[in-house]
Amino acid sequence: MTQPPDYCVCSLLKQTRVFPLPCVTGMLAEQFVADGPRLHLYDFEEKHWKYLHNWQHATMYLFFGLAAAVSLITHSTEAAPPALDRLMLGIAFFNEGFLFLYHLHGRSMLDVHVHQLLLYAVFGQALIAFLEVFHRGNIILELLRCTLTLLQGSWFWEIGFVLYPPSGPAWDLKDHSNMMFITMCYSWHLAFALLVAGVLYCTVSCVVRSRLKRTPPVEMGLLKTRERDAESEDEI
Amino acid sequence: MTQPPDYCVCSLLKQTRVFPLPCVTGMLAEQFVADGPRLHLYDFEEKHWKYLHNWQHATMYLFFGLAAAVSLITHSTEAAPPALDRLMLGIAFFNEGFLFLYHLHGRSMLDVHVHQLLLYAVFGQALIAFLEVFHRGNIILELLRCTLTLLQGSWFWEIGFVLYPPSGPAWDLKDHSNMMFITMCYSWHLAFALLVAGVLYCTVSCVVRSRLKRTPPVEMGLLKTRERDAESEDEI
Amino acid sequence: MTQPPDYCVCSLLKQTRVFPLPCVTGMLAEQFVADGPRLHLYDFEEKHWKYLHNWQHATMYLFFGLAAAVSLITHSTEAAPPALDRLMLGIAFFNEGFLFLYHLHGRSMLDVHVHQLLLYAVFGQALIAFLEVFHRGNIILELLRCTLTLLQGSWFWEIGFVLYPPSGPAWDLKDHSNMMFITMCYSWHLAFALLVAGVLYCTVSCVVRSRLKRTPPVEMGLLKTRERDAESEDEI
Amino acid sequence: MTQPPDYCVCSLLKQTRVFPLPCVTGMLAEQFVADGPRLHLYDFEEKHWKYLHNWQHATMYLFFGLAAAVSLITHSTEAAPPALDRLMLGIAFFNEGFLFLYHLHGRSMLDVHVHQLLLYAVFGQALIAFLEVFHRGNIILELLRCTLTLLQGSWFWEIGFVLYPPSGPAWDLKDHSNMMFITMCYSWHLAFALLVAGVLYCTVSCVVRSRLKRTPPVEMGLLKTRERDAESEDEI
């Protein structure tokens, strides 16, 4: 069956979502930016490690790249069991949290705290991706993972504003009331992420429903066939 | 089918149970009580945070309000998957425990201890609400959640009596034997909550059974139809 | 159908297994032994708590008594959901571990360590009893719970020998190599408990099988009926 | 039905995989190497424990030997429930991690750290083996367990190179940047183990598929019968 062009584009975009290209770009960028390691790791003259942070970031990208490659394989061929993409995603998030966890030695109190809060989102995503291995297609888990991804993103932004404030005075990194405010901030970010995920979910499901109603029966049969194709890609 | 008035009232009460109104009231009360923040959070003159506790309590109310709103939506419309209400309830309890967890810096030993004991109930509720996403309608989980809710309520009371004794001498907040007594007290509260939940369960199930037996067969058919309606509301 | 006497005795014994009598006896013994609290808890003259250990032990017995009472109710009536007995058993074990956990303040290193090792068995039992709520009748979980019960029992004995050696020199409670030896000892107790549980399982299943083979077909029909009764009691 | 010789050899090899012989050999080697304990454990003259490390290693071998024996029993007879082999494997890994956990007192920072990283793999294997009790035959869990086994093996090698470098200068066991490099190293070992497991999986599944295609239909019927036999051995 020849597939109509719009379906192909949609499918391509869907696969681009998981295409490992951004991860490879990220790894290269971490290595070859102006003051990057350029594949050097050990300073043999002064006998100590250099550029450890860049290498750690590149390692994180590496695992997300692996997860994307596996996702591409499971969706386009039948060589791998379909749940493997969620397992790799879970391992990639676990690895990210694992590297952040041992990243914090000797920093000031607030700096450690904002990174620890981040770990809630990261390990939460790892756990949910692992649960999805057994409960694939559970909409609740998908929404929760989406929410935690939004939370992680907005919290990275917040970390930037706290540690390197673009204007105004620097934060006192040892003040306890700052720490309590930041904790509350994290709850607000979570509420915001829940709201965004909820609005997105409602919009998408409304659009899909109204389309299904408008389509005449014959067209709808075709649509269903296409849907079944798209699904069969997911649930081989 | 036009529904008889008593069913409507029952359904209304059931929805009132989850109506977000109490949460909004709580948030407003926290903000506008006599010495409340009135939406102020930062004292720009003295450069420090003010009213952090009130804001934290308002944040807790906010999440329970969100959970109630989602519960209202999932029970009255078909826009959201039904398990979403348990997920939001779990997130609300998790958020409550999360804020309490970072709330305890620099307090005295017994004060920290009574709040830590509270966290067993709060995180327990979060875990059970999350399990209910997958095992919806499991009576054991419902009873356990009910028990932990009772435990949380009675323990808040106990905390009040320990930290601000209404009469008699204040507790020595650094005495270790006080701490051991309080731990045992928590077990007694748990036993009490189990007892109350058990008595409630027996009473309700006895009343329901005796009613079902007394009802003549024709009426019972109607009752069954209504029951099926009520259930279909829960398990779309 | 009138049940033959041997079945009744067997059923009675089975219920005696869970009869709350031993727990009540234990609670009374803890209260009224020679130097027991006799229901006193606070010394109003010297203003401190007395007999906290006896009261803690009585509280542990209380929860096991509750679990036994619930087990009796779920097995003999239809008033409660059958999985409730495992939930109560899990709560009883959790409560035991919880009280032990906050029991250890200010003791010497080895004393704390032997009690912490005990917690592995106790919380393990709580977890398994909770899993049995969802996987009732899973033979693997039953065997594991049986093993951990044996482990807990033999380890209590070991604790007695270490802390109050009946003869010979006392143990050095601060020596690190003692601690490492005790840890290894715990593994040996676990191996021993696994062995005992395995031998018991083989013996029982061999006896049951050889009996089933020896019984003539007619008798076997009766046996099956009885078995079905016994099972229906468990799996309503 | 008489089974063809190649099937028998294959089946024998499969059982040899789990044969407890290597474990017994390991235990004996730990006891009777040149400077081994030879079943001595306590030095009565100097009143302290001797050879604790050798005894701990022998205890680890003991549990893997038990797991292998149980696996042999469940695969060759019908005396035990089939999921018992995974439970015993989980207990063996748990016991290994448990002994390592209390093994680390008083060592230098990097030494403790490399052993703690090992525990991620060991406890991960224990958890996955326990999950396999409930989700037997899940290919994702099998692959993950295989990956963690590879990780554990390659990390033991790495530990050897770090603590006893065969050439060059010794590592500074108190340097924090060494610790961060080692953490990143662990991620690389994990990526390597994932890669090896992936390549193995692809190779095996390609070979099996190409064979199935080449076999003529009649032969294939026989193959299927054999397969069913092999499976029935696993899933009684």
Short mmCIF file of N, CA and C in Angstrom, two decimals, chain D residues 112-224:
data_model
loop_
_atom_site.label_atom_id
_atom_site.label_comp_id
_atom_site.label_asym_id
_atom_site.label_seq_id
_atom_site.Cartn_x
_atom_site.Cartn_y
_atom_site.Cartn_z
N VAL D 112 36.21 3.09 48.94
CA VAL D 112 34.79 2.96 49.28
C VAL D 112 33.93 3.26 48.05
N HIS D 113 34.31 4.31 47.30
CA HIS D 113 33.48 4.75 46.17
C HIS D 113 33.39 3.68 45.09
N VAL D 114 34.52 3.08 44.71
CA VAL D 114 34.45 2.07 43.64
C VAL D 114 33.61 0.86 44.07
N HIS D 115 33.65 0.55 45.37
CA HIS D 115 32.82 -0.57 45.82
C HIS D 115 31.34 -0.19 45.87
N GLN D 116 31.06 1.08 46.24
CA GLN D 116 29.66 1.52 46.25
C GLN D 116 29.07 1.48 44.85
N LEU D 117 29.88 1.91 43.86
CA LEU D 117 29.38 1.87 42.48
C LEU D 117 29.03 0.44 42.09
N LEU D 118 29.88 -0.52 42.54
CA LEU D 118 29.60 -1.92 42.25
C LEU D 118 28.22 -2.32 42.76
N LEU D 119 27.83 -1.76 43.93
CA LEU D 119 26.56 -2.15 44.53
C LEU D 119 25.37 -1.81 43.65
N TYR D 120 25.48 -0.73 42.83
CA TYR D 120 24.38 -0.43 41.90
C TYR D 120 24.09 -1.64 41.02
N ALA D 121 25.18 -2.24 40.46
CA ALA D 121 24.98 -3.39 39.57
C ALA D 121 24.45 -4.59 40.36
N VAL D 122 25.02 -4.83 41.56
CA VAL D 122 24.67 -6.05 42.30
C VAL D 122 23.23 -5.98 42.78
N PHE D 123 22.85 -4.86 43.43
CA PHE D 123 21.47 -4.76 43.91
C PHE D 123 20.50 -4.66 42.73
N GLY D 124 20.96 -4.05 41.62
CA GLY D 124 20.12 -4.02 40.41
C GLY D 124 19.82 -5.43 39.94
N GLN D 125 20.84 -6.30 39.94
CA GLN D 125 20.61 -7.69 39.52
C GLN D 125 19.65 -8.39 40.47
N ALA D 126 19.81 -8.14 41.78
CA ALA D 126 18.91 -8.77 42.75
C ALA D 126 17.47 -8.35 42.49
N LEU D 127 17.27 -7.04 42.25
CA LEU D 127 15.93 -6.52 42.01
C LEU D 127 15.32 -7.14 40.75
N ILE D 128 16.14 -7.22 39.68
CA ILE D 128 15.61 -7.73 38.42
C ILE D 128 15.29 -9.22 38.53
N ALA D 129 16.16 -9.98 39.23
CA ALA D 129 15.87 -11.40 39.41
C ALA D 129 14.56 -11.56 40.19
N PHE D 130 14.32 -10.67 41.16
CA PHE D 130 13.08 -10.75 41.93
C PHE D 130 11.87 -10.39 41.06
N LEU D 131 12.04 -9.38 40.18
CA LEU D 131 10.95 -9.04 39.26
C LEU D 131 10.65 -10.20 38.31
N GLU D 132 11.70 -10.96 37.95
CA GLU D 132 11.49 -12.08 37.03
C GLU D 132 10.65 -13.19 37.65
N VAL D 133 10.57 -13.22 39.00
CA VAL D 133 9.67 -14.18 39.63
C VAL D 133 8.24 -13.95 39.13
N PHE D 134 7.88 -12.67 38.94
CA PHE D 134 6.52 -12.35 38.52
C PHE D 134 6.38 -12.20 37.01
N HIS D 135 7.46 -11.76 36.33
CA HIS D 135 7.39 -11.56 34.88
C HIS D 135 8.38 -12.50 34.21
N ARG D 136 8.22 -13.81 34.43
CA ARG D 136 9.15 -14.79 33.89
C ARG D 136 9.14 -14.75 32.36
N GLY D 137 10.35 -14.80 31.78
CA GLY D 137 10.45 -14.86 30.33
C GLY D 137 10.37 -13.50 29.65
N ASN D 138 10.28 -12.41 30.44
CA ASN D 138 10.27 -11.07 29.85
C ASN D 138 11.66 -10.77 29.28
N ILE D 139 11.72 -10.58 27.96
CA ILE D 139 13.03 -10.45 27.30
C ILE D 139 13.77 -9.20 27.76
N ILE D 140 13.01 -8.12 28.06
CA ILE D 140 13.65 -6.88 28.52
C ILE D 140 14.40 -7.11 29.83
N LEU D 141 13.75 -7.82 30.76
CA LEU D 141 14.40 -8.07 32.05
C LEU D 141 15.61 -8.98 31.87
N GLU D 142 15.50 -9.97 30.99
CA GLU D 142 16.63 -10.88 30.77
C GLU D 142 17.82 -10.11 30.20
N LEU D 143 17.53 -9.22 29.22
CA LEU D 143 18.62 -8.43 28.63
C LEU D 143 19.26 -7.51 29.67
N LEU D 144 18.41 -6.91 30.52
CA LEU D 144 18.94 -5.99 31.52
C LEU D 144 19.81 -6.74 32.53
N ARG D 145 19.36 -7.93 32.92
CA ARG D 145 20.16 -8.72 33.86
C ARG D 145 21.49 -9.12 33.23
N CYS D 146 21.43 -9.50 31.95
CA CYS D 146 22.65 -9.85 31.23
C CYS D 146 23.60 -8.65 31.20
N THR D 147 23.05 -7.45 30.91
CA THR D 147 23.87 -6.24 30.87
C THR D 147 24.53 -5.97 32.21
N LEU D 148 23.75 -6.09 33.29
CA LEU D 148 24.31 -5.79 34.61
C LEU D 148 25.36 -6.82 35.00
N THR D 149 25.20 -8.07 34.53
CA THR D 149 26.22 -9.08 34.82
C THR D 149 27.53 -8.71 34.14
N LEU D 150 27.43 -8.28 32.85
CA LEU D 150 28.62 -7.82 32.14
C LEU D 150 29.24 -6.63 32.86
N LEU D 151 28.39 -5.69 33.30
CA LEU D 151 28.87 -4.49 33.99
C LEU D 151 29.63 -4.87 35.25
N GLN D 152 29.03 -5.81 36.03
CA GLN D 152 29.68 -6.22 37.27
C GLN D 152 31.05 -6.82 36.99
N GLY D 153 31.11 -7.67 35.96
CA GLY D 153 32.39 -8.30 35.63
C GLY D 153 33.44 -7.30 35.22
N SER D 154 33.06 -6.38 34.30
CA SER D 154 34.08 -5.45 33.82
C SER D 154 34.47 -4.46 34.92
N TRP D 155 33.53 -4.18 35.84
CA TRP D 155 33.86 -3.24 36.91
C TRP D 155 34.79 -3.86 37.94
N PHE D 156 34.66 -5.18 38.18
CA PHE D 156 35.62 -5.86 39.06
C PHE D 156 37.03 -5.69 38.51
N TRP D 157 37.16 -5.83 37.19
CA TRP D 157 38.44 -5.63 36.54
C TRP D 157 38.96 -4.22 36.79
N GLU D 158 38.05 -3.24 36.58
CA GLU D 158 38.42 -1.84 36.78
C GLU D 158 38.88 -1.61 38.23
N ILE D 159 38.16 -2.19 39.19
CA ILE D 159 38.54 -2.03 40.60
C ILE D 159 39.97 -2.53 40.80
N GLY D 160 40.27 -3.69 40.20
CA GLY D 160 41.62 -4.22 40.31
C GLY D 160 42.65 -3.23 39.78
N PHE D 161 42.37 -2.64 38.60
CA PHE D 161 43.33 -1.71 38.00
C PHE D 161 43.49 -0.44 38.84
N VAL D 162 42.40 0.00 39.50
CA VAL D 162 42.48 1.24 40.28
C VAL D 162 43.21 1.00 41.60
N LEU D 163 42.83 -0.07 42.31
CA LEU D 163 43.40 -0.26 43.65
C LEU D 163 44.80 -0.86 43.60
N TYR D 164 45.07 -1.74 42.63
CA TYR D 164 46.40 -2.34 42.54
C TYR D 164 46.92 -2.15 41.12
N PRO D 165 47.28 -0.90 40.74
CA PRO D 165 47.69 -0.65 39.35
C PRO D 165 48.89 -1.50 38.99
N PRO D 166 48.81 -2.25 37.86
CA PRO D 166 49.89 -3.17 37.49
C PRO D 166 51.18 -2.44 37.13
N SER D 167 51.06 -1.18 36.66
CA SER D 167 52.27 -0.43 36.34
C SER D 167 51.95 1.04 36.49
N GLY D 168 52.95 1.86 36.50
CA GLY D 168 52.73 3.30 36.63
C GLY D 168 52.47 3.66 38.08
N PRO D 169 52.24 4.96 38.34
CA PRO D 169 52.07 5.43 39.72
C PRO D 169 50.73 4.97 40.29
N ALA D 170 50.66 4.83 41.62
CA ALA D 170 49.40 4.49 42.28
C ALA D 170 48.43 5.66 42.18
N TRP D 171 47.12 5.38 42.25
CA TRP D 171 46.11 6.43 42.23
C TRP D 171 46.09 7.13 43.58
N ASP D 172 45.83 8.44 43.56
CA ASP D 172 45.63 9.16 44.82
C ASP D 172 44.22 8.86 45.30
N LEU D 173 44.10 8.06 46.38
CA LEU D 173 42.79 7.58 46.81
C LEU D 173 41.96 8.63 47.53
N LYS D 174 42.51 9.85 47.69
CA LYS D 174 41.73 10.89 48.39
C LYS D 174 41.42 12.08 47.50
N ASP D 175 41.79 12.00 46.23
CA ASP D 175 41.58 13.13 45.32
C ASP D 175 40.14 13.11 44.81
N HIS D 176 39.46 14.27 44.91
CA HIS D 176 38.06 14.29 44.50
C HIS D 176 37.89 14.18 42.99
N SER D 177 38.85 14.72 42.21
CA SER D 177 38.65 14.65 40.75
C SER D 177 38.85 13.22 40.26
N ASN D 178 39.67 12.42 40.97
CA ASN D 178 39.74 11.00 40.65
C ASN D 178 38.36 10.36 40.82
N MET D 179 37.69 10.74 41.91
CA MET D 179 36.38 10.16 42.20
C MET D 179 35.39 10.50 41.09
N MET D 180 35.43 11.76 40.61
CA MET D 180 34.50 12.14 39.54
C MET D 180 34.82 11.41 38.25
N PHE D 181 36.13 11.20 37.99
CA PHE D 181 36.48 10.47 36.77
C PHE D 181 36.00 9.02 36.85
N ILE D 182 36.15 8.41 38.04
CA ILE D 182 35.74 7.01 38.21
C ILE D 182 34.23 6.87 38.02
N THR D 183 33.47 7.86 38.53
CA THR D 183 32.02 7.82 38.35
C THR D 183 31.67 7.81 36.87
N MET D 184 32.37 8.68 36.11
CA MET D 184 32.09 8.74 34.67
C MET D 184 32.50 7.44 34.00
N CYS D 185 33.62 6.86 34.47
CA CYS D 185 34.08 5.57 33.97
C CYS D 185 32.99 4.52 34.09
N TYR D 186 32.29 4.55 35.23
CA TYR D 186 31.23 3.56 35.46
C TYR D 186 30.16 3.69 34.38
N SER D 187 29.83 4.95 34.01
CA SER D 187 28.86 5.14 32.92
C SER D 187 29.37 4.54 31.63
N TRP D 188 30.68 4.70 31.37
CA TRP D 188 31.22 4.14 30.13
C TRP D 188 31.16 2.62 30.16
N HIS D 189 31.48 2.03 31.33
CA HIS D 189 31.36 0.57 31.43
C HIS D 189 29.92 0.14 31.15
N LEU D 190 28.96 0.91 31.69
CA LEU D 190 27.55 0.58 31.45
C LEU D 190 27.23 0.65 29.96
N ALA D 191 27.70 1.73 29.29
CA ALA D 191 27.44 1.86 27.85
C ALA D 191 28.06 0.69 27.09
N PHE D 192 29.28 0.30 27.51
CA PHE D 192 29.96 -0.82 26.86
C PHE D 192 29.18 -2.12 27.06
N ALA D 193 28.70 -2.33 28.29
CA ALA D 193 27.94 -3.56 28.57
C ALA D 193 26.65 -3.58 27.76
N LEU D 194 25.98 -2.41 27.63
CA LEU D 194 24.76 -2.33 26.82
C LEU D 194 25.07 -2.70 25.38
N LEU D 195 26.20 -2.18 24.88
CA LEU D 195 26.59 -2.43 23.49
C LEU D 195 26.83 -3.92 23.27
N VAL D 196 27.60 -4.54 24.18
CA VAL D 196 27.92 -5.96 24.02
C VAL D 196 26.63 -6.79 24.06
N ALA D 197 25.75 -6.48 25.05
CA ALA D 197 24.50 -7.23 25.14
C ALA D 197 23.67 -7.05 23.88
N GLY D 198 23.66 -5.81 23.33
CA GLY D 198 22.90 -5.56 22.10
C GLY D 198 23.44 -6.35 20.93
N VAL D 199 24.77 -6.35 20.76
CA VAL D 199 25.38 -7.06 19.64
C VAL D 199 25.11 -8.56 19.77
N LEU D 200 25.26 -9.11 20.99
CA LEU D 200 24.98 -10.53 21.21
C LEU D 200 23.54 -10.85 20.83
N TYR D 201 22.60 -10.01 21.31
CA TYR D 201 21.18 -10.25 21.04
C TYR D 201 20.91 -10.27 19.54
N CYS D 202 21.47 -9.26 18.82
CA CYS D 202 21.22 -9.19 17.37
C CYS D 202 21.80 -10.42 16.67
N THR D 203 23.04 -10.78 17.02
CA THR D 203 23.68 -11.92 16.37
C THR D 203 22.85 -13.18 16.56
N VAL D 204 22.50 -13.46 17.83
CA VAL D 204 21.76 -14.69 18.11
C VAL D 204 20.42 -14.69 17.38
N SER D 205 19.68 -13.55 17.43
CA SER D 205 18.35 -13.58 16.82
C SER D 205 18.47 -13.67 15.30
N CYS D 206 19.54 -13.07 14.69
CA CYS D 206 19.73 -13.20 13.24
C CYS D 206 20.00 -14.65 12.87
N VAL D 207 20.91 -15.29 13.61
CA VAL D 207 21.26 -16.68 13.31
C VAL D 207 20.04 -17.57 13.42
N VAL D 208 19.28 -17.40 14.51
CA VAL D 208 18.09 -18.23 14.72
C VAL D 208 17.10 -18.04 13.57
N ARG D 209 16.88 -16.75 13.18
CA ARG D 209 15.91 -16.49 12.11
C ARG D 209 16.36 -17.09 10.79
N SER D 210 17.65 -16.89 10.43
CA SER D 210 18.11 -17.39 9.13
C SER D 210 18.02 -18.91 9.11
N ARG D 211 18.29 -19.56 10.24
CA ARG D 211 18.15 -21.02 10.31
C ARG D 211 16.72 -21.45 10.09
N LEU D 212 15.80 -20.75 10.79
CA LEU D 212 14.38 -21.11 10.67
C LEU D 212 13.93 -21.00 9.23
N LYS D 213 14.48 -19.97 8.50
CA LYS D 213 14.07 -19.80 7.10
C LYS D 213 14.64 -20.90 6.21
N ARG D 214 15.91 -21.29 6.49
CA ARG D 214 16.55 -22.28 5.63
C ARG D 214 15.97 -23.68 5.79
N THR D 215 15.49 -23.98 7.00
CA THR D 215 15.01 -25.34 7.26
C THR D 215 13.78 -25.65 6.42
N PRO D 216 13.75 -26.83 5.75
CA PRO D 216 12.55 -27.22 5.01
C PRO D 216 11.40 -27.49 5.99
N PRO D 217 10.15 -27.34 5.52
CA PRO D 217 8.97 -27.41 6.38
C PRO D 217 8.93 -28.64 7.28
N VAL D 218 9.30 -29.82 6.72
CA VAL D 218 9.18 -31.05 7.52
C VAL D 218 10.10 -30.96 8.73
N GLU D 219 11.36 -30.64 8.43
CA GLU D 219 12.34 -30.48 9.50
C GLU D 219 11.83 -29.48 10.53
N MET D 220 11.22 -28.41 9.99
CA MET D 220 10.79 -27.34 10.89
C MET D 220 9.75 -27.83 11.88
N GLY D 221 8.90 -28.74 11.39
CA GLY D 221 7.93 -29.32 12.31
C GLY D 221 8.64 -29.97 13.48
N LEU D 222 9.68 -30.76 13.14
CA LEU D 222 10.45 -31.41 14.20
C LEU D 222 11.07 -30.39 15.13
N LEU D 223 11.65 -29.35 14.50
CA LEU D 223 12.29 -28.31 15.30
C LEU D 223 11.31 -27.71 16.29
N LYS D 224 10.12 -27.45 15.76
CA LYS D 224 9.12 -26.86 16.64
C LYS D 224 8.83 -27.76 17.82
#
